[in-house]
mmCIF file of C-alpha atoms in Angstrom:
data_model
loop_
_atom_site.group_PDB
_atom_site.id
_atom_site.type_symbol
_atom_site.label_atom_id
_atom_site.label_comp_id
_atom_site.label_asym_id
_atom_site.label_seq_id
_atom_site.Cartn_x
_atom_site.Cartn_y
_atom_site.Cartn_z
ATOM 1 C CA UNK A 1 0.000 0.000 0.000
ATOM 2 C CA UNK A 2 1.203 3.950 -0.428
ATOM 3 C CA UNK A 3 -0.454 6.563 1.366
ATOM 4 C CA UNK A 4 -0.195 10.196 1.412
ATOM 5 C CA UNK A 5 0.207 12.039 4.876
ATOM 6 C CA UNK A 6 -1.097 14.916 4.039
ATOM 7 C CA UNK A 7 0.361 17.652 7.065
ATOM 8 C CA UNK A 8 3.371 15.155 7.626
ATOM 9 C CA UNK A 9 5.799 17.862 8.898
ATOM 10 C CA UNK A 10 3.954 18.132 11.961
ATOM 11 C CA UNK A 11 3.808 16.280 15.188
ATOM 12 C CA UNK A 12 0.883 14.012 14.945
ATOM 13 C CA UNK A 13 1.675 13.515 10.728
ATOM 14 C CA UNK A 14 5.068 12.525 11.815
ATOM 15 C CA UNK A 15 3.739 10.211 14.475
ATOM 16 C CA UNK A 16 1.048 8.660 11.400
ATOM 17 C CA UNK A 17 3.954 8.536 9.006
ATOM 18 C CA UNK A 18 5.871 6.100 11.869
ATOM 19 C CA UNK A 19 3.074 3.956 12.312
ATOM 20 C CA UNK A 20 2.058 3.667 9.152
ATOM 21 C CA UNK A 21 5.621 2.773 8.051
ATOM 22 C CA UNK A 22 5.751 0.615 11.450
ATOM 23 C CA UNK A 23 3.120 -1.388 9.544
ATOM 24 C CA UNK A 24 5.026 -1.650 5.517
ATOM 25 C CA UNK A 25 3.345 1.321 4.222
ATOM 26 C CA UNK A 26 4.983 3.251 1.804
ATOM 27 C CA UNK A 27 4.306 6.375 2.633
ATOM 28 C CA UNK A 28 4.398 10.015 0.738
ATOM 29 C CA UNK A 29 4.508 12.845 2.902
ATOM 30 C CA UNK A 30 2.717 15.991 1.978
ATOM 31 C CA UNK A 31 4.445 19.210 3.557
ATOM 32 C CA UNK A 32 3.964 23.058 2.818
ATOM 33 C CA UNK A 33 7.633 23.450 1.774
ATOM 34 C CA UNK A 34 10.584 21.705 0.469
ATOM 35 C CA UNK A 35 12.082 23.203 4.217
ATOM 36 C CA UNK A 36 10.188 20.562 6.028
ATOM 37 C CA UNK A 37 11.629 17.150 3.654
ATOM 38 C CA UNK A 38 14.285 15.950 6.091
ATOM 39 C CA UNK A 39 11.778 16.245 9.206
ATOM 40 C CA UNK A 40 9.140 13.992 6.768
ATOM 41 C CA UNK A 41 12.101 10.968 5.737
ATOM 42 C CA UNK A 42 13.104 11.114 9.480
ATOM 43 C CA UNK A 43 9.687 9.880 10.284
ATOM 44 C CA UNK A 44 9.783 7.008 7.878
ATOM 45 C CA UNK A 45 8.172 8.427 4.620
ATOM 46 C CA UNK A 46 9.728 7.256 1.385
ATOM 47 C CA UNK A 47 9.066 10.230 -0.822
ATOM 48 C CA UNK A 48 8.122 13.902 -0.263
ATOM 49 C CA UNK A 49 5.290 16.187 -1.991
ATOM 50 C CA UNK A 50 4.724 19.934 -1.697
ATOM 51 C CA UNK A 51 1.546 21.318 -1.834
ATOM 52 C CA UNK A 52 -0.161 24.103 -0.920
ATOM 53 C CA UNK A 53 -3.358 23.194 0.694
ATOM 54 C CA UNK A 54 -4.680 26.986 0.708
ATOM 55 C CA UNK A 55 -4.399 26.909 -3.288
ATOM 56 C CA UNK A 56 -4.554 22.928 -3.929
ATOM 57 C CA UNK A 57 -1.400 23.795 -6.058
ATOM 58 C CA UNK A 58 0.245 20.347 -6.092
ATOM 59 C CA UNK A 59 -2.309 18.249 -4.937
ATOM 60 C CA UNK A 60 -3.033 15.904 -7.952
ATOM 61 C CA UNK A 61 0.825 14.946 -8.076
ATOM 62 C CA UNK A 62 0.288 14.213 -4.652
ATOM 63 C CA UNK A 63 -2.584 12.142 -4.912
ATOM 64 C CA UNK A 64 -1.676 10.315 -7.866
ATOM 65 C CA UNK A 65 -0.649 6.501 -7.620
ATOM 66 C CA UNK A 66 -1.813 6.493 -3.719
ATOM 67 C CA UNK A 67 -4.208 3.862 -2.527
ATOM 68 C CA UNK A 68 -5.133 5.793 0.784
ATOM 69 C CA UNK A 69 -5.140 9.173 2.266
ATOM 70 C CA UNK A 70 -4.396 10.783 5.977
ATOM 71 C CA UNK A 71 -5.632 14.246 5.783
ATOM 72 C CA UNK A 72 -4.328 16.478 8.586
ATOM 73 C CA UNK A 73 -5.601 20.098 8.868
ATOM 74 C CA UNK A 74 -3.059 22.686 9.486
ATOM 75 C CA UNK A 75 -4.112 23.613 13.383
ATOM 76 C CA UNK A 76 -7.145 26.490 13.858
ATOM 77 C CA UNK A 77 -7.116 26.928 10.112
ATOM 78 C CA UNK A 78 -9.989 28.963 9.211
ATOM 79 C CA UNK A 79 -10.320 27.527 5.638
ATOM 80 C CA UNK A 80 -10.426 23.876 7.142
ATOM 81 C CA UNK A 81 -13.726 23.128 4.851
ATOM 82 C CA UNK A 82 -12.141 24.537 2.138
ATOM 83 C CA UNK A 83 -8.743 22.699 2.231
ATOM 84 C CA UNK A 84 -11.106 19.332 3.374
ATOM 85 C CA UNK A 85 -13.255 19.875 0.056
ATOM 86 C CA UNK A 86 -9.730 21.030 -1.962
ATOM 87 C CA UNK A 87 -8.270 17.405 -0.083
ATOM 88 C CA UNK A 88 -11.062 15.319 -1.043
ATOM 89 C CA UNK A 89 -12.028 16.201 -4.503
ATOM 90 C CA UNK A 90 -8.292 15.727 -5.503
ATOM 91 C CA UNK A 91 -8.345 12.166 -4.148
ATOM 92 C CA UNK A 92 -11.949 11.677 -5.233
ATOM 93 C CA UNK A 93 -10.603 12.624 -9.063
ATOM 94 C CA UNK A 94 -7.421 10.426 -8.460
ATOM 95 C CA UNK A 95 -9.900 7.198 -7.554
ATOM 96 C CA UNK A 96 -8.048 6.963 -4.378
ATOM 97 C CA UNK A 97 -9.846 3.867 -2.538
ATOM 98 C CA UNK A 98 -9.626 4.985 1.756
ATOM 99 C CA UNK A 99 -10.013 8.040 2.956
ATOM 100 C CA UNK A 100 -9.127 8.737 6.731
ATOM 101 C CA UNK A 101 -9.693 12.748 7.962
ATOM 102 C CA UNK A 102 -8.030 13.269 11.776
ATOM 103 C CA UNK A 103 -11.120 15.506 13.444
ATOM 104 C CA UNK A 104 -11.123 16.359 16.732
ATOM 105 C CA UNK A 105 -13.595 15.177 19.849
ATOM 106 C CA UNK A 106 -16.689 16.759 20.074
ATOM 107 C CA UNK A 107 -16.649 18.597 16.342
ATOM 108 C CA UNK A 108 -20.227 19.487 17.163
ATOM 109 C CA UNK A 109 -19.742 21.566 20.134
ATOM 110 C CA UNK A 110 -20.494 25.420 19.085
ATOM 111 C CA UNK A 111 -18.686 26.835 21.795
ATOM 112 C CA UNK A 112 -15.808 26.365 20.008
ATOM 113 C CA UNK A 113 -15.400 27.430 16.325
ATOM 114 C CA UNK A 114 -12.806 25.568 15.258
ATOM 115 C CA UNK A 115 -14.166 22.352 16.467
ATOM 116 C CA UNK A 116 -17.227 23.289 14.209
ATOM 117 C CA UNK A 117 -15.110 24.204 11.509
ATOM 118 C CA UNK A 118 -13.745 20.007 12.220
ATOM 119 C CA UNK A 119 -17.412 18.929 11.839
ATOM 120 C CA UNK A 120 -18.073 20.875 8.968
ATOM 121 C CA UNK A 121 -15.141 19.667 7.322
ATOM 122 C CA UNK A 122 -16.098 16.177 8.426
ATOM 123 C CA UNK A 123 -19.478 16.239 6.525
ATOM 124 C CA UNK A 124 -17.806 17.605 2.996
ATOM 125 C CA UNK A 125 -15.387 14.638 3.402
ATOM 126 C CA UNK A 126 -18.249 12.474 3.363
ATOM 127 C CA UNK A 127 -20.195 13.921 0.796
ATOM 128 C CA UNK A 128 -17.198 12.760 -1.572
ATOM 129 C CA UNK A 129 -16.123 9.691 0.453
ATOM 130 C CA UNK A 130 -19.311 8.132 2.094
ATOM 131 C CA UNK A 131 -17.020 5.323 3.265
ATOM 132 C CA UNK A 132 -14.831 7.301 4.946
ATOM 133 C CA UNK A 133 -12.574 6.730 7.970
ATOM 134 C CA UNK A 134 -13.067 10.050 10.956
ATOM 135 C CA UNK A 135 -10.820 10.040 13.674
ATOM 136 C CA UNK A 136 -11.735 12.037 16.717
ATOM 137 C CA UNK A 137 -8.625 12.326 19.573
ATOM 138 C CA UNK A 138 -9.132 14.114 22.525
ATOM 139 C CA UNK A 139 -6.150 16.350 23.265
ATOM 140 C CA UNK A 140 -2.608 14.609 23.898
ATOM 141 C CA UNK A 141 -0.846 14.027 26.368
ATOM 142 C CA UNK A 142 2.327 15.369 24.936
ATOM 143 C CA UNK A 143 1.336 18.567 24.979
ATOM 144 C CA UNK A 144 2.186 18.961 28.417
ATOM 145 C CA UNK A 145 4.990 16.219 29.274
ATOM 146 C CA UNK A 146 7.326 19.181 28.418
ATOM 147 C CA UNK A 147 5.913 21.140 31.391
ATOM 148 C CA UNK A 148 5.590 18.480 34.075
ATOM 149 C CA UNK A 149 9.426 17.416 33.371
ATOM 150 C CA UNK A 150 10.104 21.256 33.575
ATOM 151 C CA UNK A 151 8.051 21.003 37.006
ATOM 152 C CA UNK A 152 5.656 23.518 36.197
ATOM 153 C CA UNK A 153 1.599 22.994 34.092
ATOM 154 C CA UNK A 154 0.695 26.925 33.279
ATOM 155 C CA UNK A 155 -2.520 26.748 31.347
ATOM 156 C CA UNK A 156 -4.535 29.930 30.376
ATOM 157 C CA UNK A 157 -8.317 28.082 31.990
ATOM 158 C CA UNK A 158 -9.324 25.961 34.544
ATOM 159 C CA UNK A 159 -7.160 23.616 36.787
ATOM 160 C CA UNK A 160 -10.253 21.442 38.236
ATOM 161 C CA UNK A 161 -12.591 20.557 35.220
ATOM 162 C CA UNK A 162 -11.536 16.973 33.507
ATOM 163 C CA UNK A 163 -9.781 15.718 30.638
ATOM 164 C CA UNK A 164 -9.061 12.502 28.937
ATOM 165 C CA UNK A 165 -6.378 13.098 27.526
ATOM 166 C CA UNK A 166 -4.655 10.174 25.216
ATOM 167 C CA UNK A 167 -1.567 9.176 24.012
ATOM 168 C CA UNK A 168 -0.257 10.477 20.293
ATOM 169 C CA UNK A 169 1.252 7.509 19.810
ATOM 170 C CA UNK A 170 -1.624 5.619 20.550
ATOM 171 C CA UNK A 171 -3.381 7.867 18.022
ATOM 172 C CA UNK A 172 -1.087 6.986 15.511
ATOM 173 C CA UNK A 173 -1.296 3.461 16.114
ATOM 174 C CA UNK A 174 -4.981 3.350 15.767
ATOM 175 C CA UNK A 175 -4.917 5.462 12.662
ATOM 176 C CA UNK A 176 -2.743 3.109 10.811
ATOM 177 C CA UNK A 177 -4.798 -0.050 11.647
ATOM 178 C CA UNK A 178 -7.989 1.608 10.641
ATOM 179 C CA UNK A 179 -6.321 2.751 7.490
ATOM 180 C CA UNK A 180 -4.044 -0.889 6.860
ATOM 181 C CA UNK A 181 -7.134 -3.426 7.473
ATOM 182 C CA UNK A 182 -9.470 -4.234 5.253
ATOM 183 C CA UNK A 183 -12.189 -4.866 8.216
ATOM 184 C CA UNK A 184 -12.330 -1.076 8.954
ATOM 185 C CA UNK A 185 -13.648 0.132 5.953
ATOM 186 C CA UNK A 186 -15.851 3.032 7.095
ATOM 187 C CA UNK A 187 -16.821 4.279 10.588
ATOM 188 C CA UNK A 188 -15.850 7.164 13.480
ATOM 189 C CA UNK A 189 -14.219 6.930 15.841
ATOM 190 C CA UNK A 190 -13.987 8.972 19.772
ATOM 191 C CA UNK A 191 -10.197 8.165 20.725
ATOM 192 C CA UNK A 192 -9.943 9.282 24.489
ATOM 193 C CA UNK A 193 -7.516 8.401 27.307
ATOM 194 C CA UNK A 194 -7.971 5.727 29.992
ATOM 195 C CA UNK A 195 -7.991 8.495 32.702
ATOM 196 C CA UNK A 196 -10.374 11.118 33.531
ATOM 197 C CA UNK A 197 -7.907 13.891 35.578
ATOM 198 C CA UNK A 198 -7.865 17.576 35.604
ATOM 199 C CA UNK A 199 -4.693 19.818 35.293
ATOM 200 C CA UNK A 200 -4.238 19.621 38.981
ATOM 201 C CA UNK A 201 -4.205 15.797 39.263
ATOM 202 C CA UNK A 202 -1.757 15.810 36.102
ATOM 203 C CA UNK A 203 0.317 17.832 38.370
ATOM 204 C CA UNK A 204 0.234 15.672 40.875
ATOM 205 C CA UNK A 205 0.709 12.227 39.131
ATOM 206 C CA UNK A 206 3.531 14.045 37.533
ATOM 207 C CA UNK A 207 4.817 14.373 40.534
ATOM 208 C CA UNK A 208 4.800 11.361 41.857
ATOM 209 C CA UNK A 209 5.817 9.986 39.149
ATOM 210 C CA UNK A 210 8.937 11.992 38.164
ATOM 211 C CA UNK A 211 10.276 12.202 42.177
ATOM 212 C CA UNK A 212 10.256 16.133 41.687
ATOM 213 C CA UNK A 213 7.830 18.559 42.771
ATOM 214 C CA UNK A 214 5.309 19.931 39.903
ATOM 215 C CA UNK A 215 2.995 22.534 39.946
ATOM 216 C CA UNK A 216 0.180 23.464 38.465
ATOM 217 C CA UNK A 217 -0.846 26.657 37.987
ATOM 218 C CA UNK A 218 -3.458 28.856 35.922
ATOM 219 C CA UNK A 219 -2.004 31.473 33.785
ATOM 220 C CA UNK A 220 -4.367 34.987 33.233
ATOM 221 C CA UNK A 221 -5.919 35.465 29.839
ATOM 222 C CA UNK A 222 -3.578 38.741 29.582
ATOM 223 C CA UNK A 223 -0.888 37.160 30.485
ATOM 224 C CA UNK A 224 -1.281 34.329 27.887
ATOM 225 C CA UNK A 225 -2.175 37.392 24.739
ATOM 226 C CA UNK A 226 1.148 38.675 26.231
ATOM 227 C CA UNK A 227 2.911 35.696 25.587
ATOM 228 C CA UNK A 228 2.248 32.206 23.388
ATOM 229 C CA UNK A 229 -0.739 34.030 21.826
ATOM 230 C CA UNK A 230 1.381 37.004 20.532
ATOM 231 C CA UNK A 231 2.876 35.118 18.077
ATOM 232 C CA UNK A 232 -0.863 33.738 16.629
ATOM 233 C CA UNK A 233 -3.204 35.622 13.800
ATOM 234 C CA UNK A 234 -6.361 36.775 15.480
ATOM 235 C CA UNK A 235 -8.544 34.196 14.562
ATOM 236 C CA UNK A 236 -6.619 31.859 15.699
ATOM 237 C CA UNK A 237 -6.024 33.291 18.807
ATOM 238 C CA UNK A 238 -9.786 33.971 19.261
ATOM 239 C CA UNK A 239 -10.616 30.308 18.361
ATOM 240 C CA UNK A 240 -8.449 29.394 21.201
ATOM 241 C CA UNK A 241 -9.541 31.454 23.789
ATOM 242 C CA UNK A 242 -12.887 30.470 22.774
ATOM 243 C CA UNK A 243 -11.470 27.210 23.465
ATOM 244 C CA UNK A 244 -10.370 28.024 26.981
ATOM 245 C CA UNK A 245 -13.507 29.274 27.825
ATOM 246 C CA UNK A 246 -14.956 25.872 27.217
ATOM 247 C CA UNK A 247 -12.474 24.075 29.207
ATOM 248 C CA UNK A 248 -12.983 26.317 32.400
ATOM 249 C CA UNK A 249 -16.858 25.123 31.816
ATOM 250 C CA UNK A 250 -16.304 21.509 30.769
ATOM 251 C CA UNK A 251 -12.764 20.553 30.323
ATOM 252 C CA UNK A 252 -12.650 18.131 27.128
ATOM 253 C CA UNK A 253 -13.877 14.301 27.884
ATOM 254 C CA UNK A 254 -14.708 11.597 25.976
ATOM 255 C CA UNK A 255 -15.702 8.173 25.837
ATOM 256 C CA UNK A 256 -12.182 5.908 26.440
ATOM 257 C CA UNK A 257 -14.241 2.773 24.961
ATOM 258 C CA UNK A 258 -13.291 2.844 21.575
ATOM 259 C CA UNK A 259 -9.137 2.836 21.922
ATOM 260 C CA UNK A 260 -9.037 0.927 24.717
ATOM 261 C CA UNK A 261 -10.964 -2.156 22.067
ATOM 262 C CA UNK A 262 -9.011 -1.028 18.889
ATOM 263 C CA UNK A 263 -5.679 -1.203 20.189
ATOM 264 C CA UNK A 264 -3.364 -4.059 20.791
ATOM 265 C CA UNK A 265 -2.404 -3.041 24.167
ATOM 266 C CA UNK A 266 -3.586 -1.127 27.116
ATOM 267 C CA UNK A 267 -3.870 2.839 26.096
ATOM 268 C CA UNK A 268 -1.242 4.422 27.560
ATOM 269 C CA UNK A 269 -1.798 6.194 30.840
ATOM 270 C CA UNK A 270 -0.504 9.582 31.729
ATOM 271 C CA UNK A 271 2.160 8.148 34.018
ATOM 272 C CA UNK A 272 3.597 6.197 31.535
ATOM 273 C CA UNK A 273 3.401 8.949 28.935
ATOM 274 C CA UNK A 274 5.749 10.396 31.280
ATOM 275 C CA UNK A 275 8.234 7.922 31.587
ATOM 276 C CA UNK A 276 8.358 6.749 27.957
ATOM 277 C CA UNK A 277 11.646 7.218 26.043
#
């Protein structure tokens, strides 16, 4: 089998392009610029495309001679739909048999505008693959093993509402089963954690864990514009602290059901996240 990784640069494509290759995929990586080649091979793909996604300049060489697709969204875009209909038709035209789009849990949630924008985009990828394969992770836990081995959590909302928060890797895994065997032709899919814990427990089984105190610690809104969110265009900036506002209501949970019966293995808790190599 080849598949295109389409957003292979990143952190989650380069985790799908190691599990897909885990598996004897030969996978092409789609990245924005010829920059971002070396960080694509390193993950295990055997050839490199570069395509625009905004334009769809590129796709069709892309898309041509693949038997599946991985479609990753460049984060908060605010043309998702458009670069999920741009995505889709391309591989549509090229007779390109699967068709997997990585979502995000709870797409229909209209607090937060991006995750809309996930379950619009969701619903156009249908409409030109009906048998097509949605993934929906909750947030990961690597995007705060950096802080807890640093000692300190700083998050912009609350530190008491839950998560369940799941392993990339994990992710990855799942993605490239649902993608390799024929069994899973169609379906969704909720991928959450095994554990239901809020910032402040994450702090503390980091803690534990590691042998060295962590803290956990909630960051002003100001303070966060002032800093990470500097760097960020406005939309995306507002989609996140739309975002934020959400987790200080609800946090972000899902069902852990599904992963924990699709993979091999037990998920991966946060503790072991932790201590993985």
């Amino acid at each position: 089998m080849r598949a295109l990784v389409i957003g292979a640069a990143g952190k989650t494509g380069r985790a799908v392009t190691r599990a897909l290759a885990a598996r004897g995929v030969d996978v092409r990586a789609a990245v924005r610029s010829a920059g971002a080649e070396d960080r694509a091979h390193r993950a295990g793909a055997g050839s490199v495309a570069v395509v625009d996604l905004e334009t769809g300049a590129g796709l069709g060489a892309a898309v041509d001679g693949v038997d599946a697709v991985y479609h990753l969204a460049p984060n908060v875009h605010p043309d998702e739909v458009g670069i999920a209909r741009r995505v889709a038709t391309a591989a549509a035209g090229a007779g390109v048999a699967r068709f997997a789009f990585h979502s995000v849990l709870h797409p229909d949630d209209a607090s937060m505008p991006h995750h809309v924008r996930k379950g619009r985009a969701e619903a156009v990828v249908r409409e030109l693959h009906p048998e097509a394969l949605v993934l929906r992770p909750a947030a990961y836990h690597q995007n705060l093993l950096d802080a807890a081995r640093a000692g300190r959590i700083a998050v912009p909302y609350s530190l008491d509402t839950p998560f369940t928060n799941v392993d990339l890797d994990d992710v990855a895994e799942v993605a490239a089963l649902l993608l390799t065997e024929p069994v899973w032709r169609t379906g969704t899919f909720e991928l959450a954690g095994p554990e239901r814990l809020t910032v402040r427990q994450l702090a503390d089984v980091a803690a534990r864990t590691l042998g060295h105190p962590v803290v956990a610690e909630r960051v002003a809104l100001d303070a966060w514009r002032a800093g990470p969110g500097a760097a960020l265009a406005a939309s995306a900036r507002a989609d996140l602290e739309a975002m934020f506002a959400a987790y200080d209501r609800d946090g972000l949970v899902g069902d852990p059901t599904p992963l924990g019966r699709l993979l091999p293995h037990a998920p991966r808790t946060w503790s072991a996240a932790l201590t993985a190599g």
